[in-house]
PDB file of C-alpha atoms in Angstrom:
ATOM      1  CA  UNK A   1     -19.282-150.158  14.156  1.00 71.00           C
ATOM      2  CA  UNK A   2     -22.864-148.841  14.118  1.00 82.00           C
ATOM      3  CA  UNK A   3     -24.636-148.830  17.477  1.00 90.00           C
ATOM      4  CA  UNK A   4     -28.439-148.709  17.654  1.00 94.00           C
ATOM      5  CA  UNK A   5     -30.455-148.041  20.821  1.00 95.00           C
ATOM      6  CA  UNK A   6     -34.254-148.332  20.848  1.00 97.00           C
ATOM      7  CA  UNK A   7     -36.600-146.583  23.262  1.00 97.00           C
ATOM      8  CA  UNK A   8     -40.269-145.675  23.657  1.00 98.00           C
ATOM      9  CA  UNK A   9     -41.842-149.055  24.280  1.00 98.00           C
ATOM     10  CA  UNK A  10     -44.404-149.652  26.981  1.00 98.00           C
ATOM     11  CA  UNK A  11     -47.811-151.000  27.926  1.00 98.00           C
ATOM     12  CA  UNK A  12     -50.855-149.599  26.126  1.00 98.00           C
ATOM     13  CA  UNK A  13     -54.469-150.576  25.639  1.00 98.00           C
ATOM     14  CA  UNK A  14     -55.772-151.754  22.285  1.00 98.00           C
ATOM     15  CA  UNK A  15     -56.450-148.777  20.043  1.00 98.00           C
ATOM     16  CA  UNK A  16     -53.720-146.700  21.645  1.00 98.00           C
ATOM     17  CA  UNK A  17     -50.543-145.219  20.214  1.00 98.00           C
ATOM     18  CA  UNK A  18     -46.812-145.311  20.830  1.00 98.00           C
ATOM     19  CA  UNK A  19     -43.797-143.741  19.175  1.00 98.00           C
ATOM     20  CA  UNK A  20     -40.580-145.732  19.149  1.00 98.00           C
ATOM     21  CA  UNK A  21     -37.187-144.146  18.619  1.00 98.00           C
ATOM     22  CA  UNK A  22     -33.848-145.589  17.603  1.00 97.00           C
ATOM     23  CA  UNK A  23     -30.726-143.532  18.180  1.00 95.00           C
ATOM     24  CA  UNK A  24     -27.839-144.452  15.903  1.00 89.00           C
ATOM     25  CA  UNK A  25     -24.176-143.601  16.101  1.00 87.00           C
ATOM     26  CA  UNK A  26     -23.520-140.581  13.937  1.00 64.00           C
ATOM     27  CA  UNK A  27     -22.698-141.335  10.314  1.00 68.00           C
ATOM     28  CA  UNK A  28     -24.026-140.863   6.799  1.00 63.00           C
ATOM     29  CA  UNK A  29     -26.131-143.862   5.815  1.00 74.00           C
ATOM     30  CA  UNK A  30     -25.453-143.690   2.107  1.00 81.00           C
ATOM     31  CA  UNK A  31     -27.367-146.430   0.266  1.00 89.00           C
ATOM     32  CA  UNK A  32     -28.569-147.891   3.577  1.00 91.00           C
ATOM     33  CA  UNK A  33     -31.919-149.152   4.736  1.00 94.00           C
ATOM     34  CA  UNK A  34     -33.002-148.532   8.322  1.00 94.00           C
ATOM     35  CA  UNK A  35     -35.778-150.840   9.434  1.00 97.00           C
ATOM     36  CA  UNK A  36     -37.955-152.071  12.267  1.00 98.00           C
ATOM     37  CA  UNK A  37     -38.498-155.743  13.033  1.00 98.00           C
ATOM     38  CA  UNK A  38     -40.447-157.317  15.862  1.00 98.00           C
ATOM     39  CA  UNK A  39     -40.397-160.662  17.601  1.00 98.00           C
ATOM     40  CA  UNK A  40     -42.951-162.157  19.962  1.00 97.00           C
ATOM     41  CA  UNK A  41     -42.061-165.050  22.295  1.00 95.00           C
ATOM     42  CA  UNK A  42     -41.802-168.331  20.416  1.00 95.00           C
ATOM     43  CA  UNK A  43     -42.282-166.656  17.030  1.00 96.00           C
ATOM     44  CA  UNK A  44     -40.026-165.685  14.144  1.00 96.00           C
ATOM     45  CA  UNK A  45     -38.637-162.209  13.777  1.00 96.00           C
ATOM     46  CA  UNK A  46     -41.059-160.268  11.572  1.00 97.00           C
ATOM     47  CA  UNK A  47     -40.480-157.326   9.251  1.00 98.00           C
ATOM     48  CA  UNK A  48     -42.462-154.213  10.194  1.00 98.00           C
ATOM     49  CA  UNK A  49     -41.244-151.207   8.208  1.00 98.00           C
ATOM     50  CA  UNK A  50     -38.172-149.807   6.485  1.00 98.00           C
ATOM     51  CA  UNK A  51     -36.904-146.544   5.083  1.00 96.00           C
ATOM     52  CA  UNK A  52     -34.399-145.728   2.362  1.00 95.00           C
ATOM     53  CA  UNK A  53     -32.266-143.451   4.495  1.00 92.00           C
ATOM     54  CA  UNK A  54     -31.052-141.219   1.674  1.00 90.00           C
ATOM     55  CA  UNK A  55     -34.264-140.793  -0.316  1.00 92.00           C
ATOM     56  CA  UNK A  56     -36.819-141.194   2.469  1.00 94.00           C
ATOM     57  CA  UNK A  57     -38.884-143.837   0.681  1.00 96.00           C
ATOM     58  CA  UNK A  58     -40.851-146.017   3.088  1.00 98.00           C
ATOM     59  CA  UNK A  59     -41.954-149.642   3.022  1.00 98.00           C
ATOM     60  CA  UNK A  60     -44.414-151.502   5.248  1.00 98.00           C
ATOM     61  CA  UNK A  61     -45.579-154.975   6.073  1.00 98.00           C
ATOM     62  CA  UNK A  62     -49.194-155.480   5.055  1.00 97.00           C
ATOM     63  CA  UNK A  63     -50.169-156.113   8.672  1.00 97.00           C
ATOM     64  CA  UNK A  64     -49.192-152.584   9.750  1.00 98.00           C
ATOM     65  CA  UNK A  65     -49.762-150.509   6.617  1.00 97.00           C
ATOM     66  CA  UNK A  66     -52.100-147.630   7.356  1.00 97.00           C
ATOM     67  CA  UNK A  67     -51.456-147.839  11.108  1.00 98.00           C
ATOM     68  CA  UNK A  68     -47.681-147.416  11.447  1.00 98.00           C
ATOM     69  CA  UNK A  69     -45.401-144.750   9.994  1.00 98.00           C
ATOM     70  CA  UNK A  70     -41.621-144.917   9.797  1.00 98.00           C
ATOM     71  CA  UNK A  71     -39.543-141.760   9.515  1.00 97.00           C
ATOM     72  CA  UNK A  72     -36.048-140.500  10.178  1.00 94.00           C
ATOM     73  CA  UNK A  73     -34.188-137.432  11.349  1.00 92.00           C
ATOM     74  CA  UNK A  74     -31.102-137.577   9.159  1.00 86.00           C
ATOM     75  CA  UNK A  75     -29.397-134.727  11.004  1.00 87.00           C
ATOM     76  CA  UNK A  76     -29.583-136.448  14.390  1.00 90.00           C
ATOM     77  CA  UNK A  77     -29.437-140.043  13.086  1.00 91.00           C
ATOM     78  CA  UNK A  78     -32.717-141.036  14.722  1.00 95.00           C
ATOM     79  CA  UNK A  79     -35.167-143.560  13.333  1.00 96.00           C
ATOM     80  CA  UNK A  80     -38.825-143.405  14.423  1.00 98.00           C
ATOM     81  CA  UNK A  81     -41.812-145.697  14.316  1.00 98.00           C
ATOM     82  CA  UNK A  82     -45.164-144.050  15.015  1.00 98.00           C
ATOM     83  CA  UNK A  83     -47.708-146.721  15.891  1.00 98.00           C
ATOM     84  CA  UNK A  84     -51.446-146.051  16.061  1.00 98.00           C
ATOM     85  CA  UNK A  85     -54.545-148.225  16.391  1.00 98.00           C
ATOM     86  CA  UNK A  86     -52.466-150.793  18.218  1.00 98.00           C
ATOM     87  CA  UNK A  87     -53.718-154.360  18.476  1.00 98.00           C
ATOM     88  CA  UNK A  88     -52.801-157.133  20.913  1.00 98.00           C
ATOM     89  CA  UNK A  89     -51.086-158.967  18.061  1.00 97.00           C
ATOM     90  CA  UNK A  90     -48.664-156.034  17.780  1.00 98.00           C
ATOM     91  CA  UNK A  91     -47.168-157.023  21.142  1.00 98.00           C
ATOM     92  CA  UNK A  92     -43.504-157.899  20.640  1.00 98.00           C
ATOM     93  CA  UNK A  93     -39.942-156.867  21.226  1.00 98.00           C
ATOM     94  CA  UNK A  94     -39.229-154.240  18.570  1.00 98.00           C
ATOM     95  CA  UNK A  95     -35.771-153.952  17.054  1.00 98.00           C
ATOM     96  CA  UNK A  96     -34.229-151.325  14.837  1.00 97.00           C
ATOM     97  CA  UNK A  97     -31.665-152.425  12.314  1.00 95.00           C
ATOM     98  CA  UNK A  98     -29.498-151.143   9.481  1.00 93.00           C
ATOM     99  CA  UNK A  99     -27.985-152.610   6.348  1.00 92.00           C
ATOM    100  CA  UNK A 100     -27.246-151.964   2.685  1.00 92.00           C
ATOM    101  CA  UNK A 101     -30.315-150.872   0.737  1.00 92.00           C
ATOM    102  CA  UNK A 102     -31.615-153.615  -1.542  1.00 93.00           C
ATOM    103  CA  UNK A 103     -35.258-152.913  -2.293  1.00 93.00           C
ATOM    104  CA  UNK A 104     -36.204-156.490  -3.116  1.00 93.00           C
ATOM    105  CA  UNK A 105     -34.693-157.792   0.138  1.00 94.00           C
ATOM    106  CA  UNK A 106     -35.967-155.287   2.708  1.00 94.00           C
ATOM    107  CA  UNK A 107     -38.183-157.760   4.538  1.00 95.00           C
ATOM    108  CA  UNK A 108     -35.405-160.326   5.017  1.00 95.00           C
ATOM    109  CA  UNK A 109     -33.711-160.139   8.408  1.00 93.00           C
ATOM    110  CA  UNK A 110     -30.449-161.476   7.002  1.00 93.00           C
ATOM    111  CA  UNK A 111     -30.218-158.369   4.791  1.00 91.00           C
ATOM    112  CA  UNK A 112     -29.254-156.333   7.845  1.00 93.00           C
ATOM    113  CA  UNK A 113     -25.902-155.996   9.554  1.00 90.00           C
ATOM    114  CA  UNK A 114     -26.463-153.942  12.712  1.00 91.00           C
ATOM    115  CA  UNK A 115     -29.133-154.522  15.366  1.00 94.00           C
ATOM    116  CA  UNK A 116     -30.282-152.783  18.516  1.00 96.00           C
ATOM    117  CA  UNK A 117     -31.172-154.496  21.777  1.00 96.00           C
ATOM    118  CA  UNK A 118     -34.926-154.058  21.360  1.00 97.00           C
ATOM    119  CA  UNK A 119     -37.727-152.249  23.183  1.00 98.00           C
ATOM    120  CA  UNK A 120     -40.811-154.041  24.479  1.00 98.00           C
ATOM    121  CA  UNK A 121     -44.304-153.148  23.277  1.00 98.00           C
ATOM    122  CA  UNK A 122     -47.249-154.756  25.050  1.00 98.00           C
ATOM    123  CA  UNK A 123     -50.824-154.100  23.931  1.00 98.00           C
ATOM    124  CA  UNK A 124     -53.559-155.224  26.294  1.00 97.00           C
ATOM    125  CA  UNK A 125     -56.878-156.547  25.024  1.00 92.00           C
TER     126      UNK A 125
END
């Protein structure tokens, strides 16, 4: 079983920054994708960013490209999401997740097997 625990959420003003972290149980994520999704109340879960754990290749939703950066510390099994230029529409519960790497399916939530409990991000206008 892979356990994922998010942290780093909070309340910020529009234009501000936050860094989210996701601590994973120690293992080698061979051919795995680690990703961030978000979900606002009453809305569908939305893909944010993903990383090919082994190669370090990154992928972003168009809505966050240029503002967010996903990275990983492979030694410590920590996934990060650096968020800058935050907008009120970024407000959501942010989840980290893990599953087999399939490049064409990275934005699909049903591609992932393991999920964290989420960390809340609220951006004031």
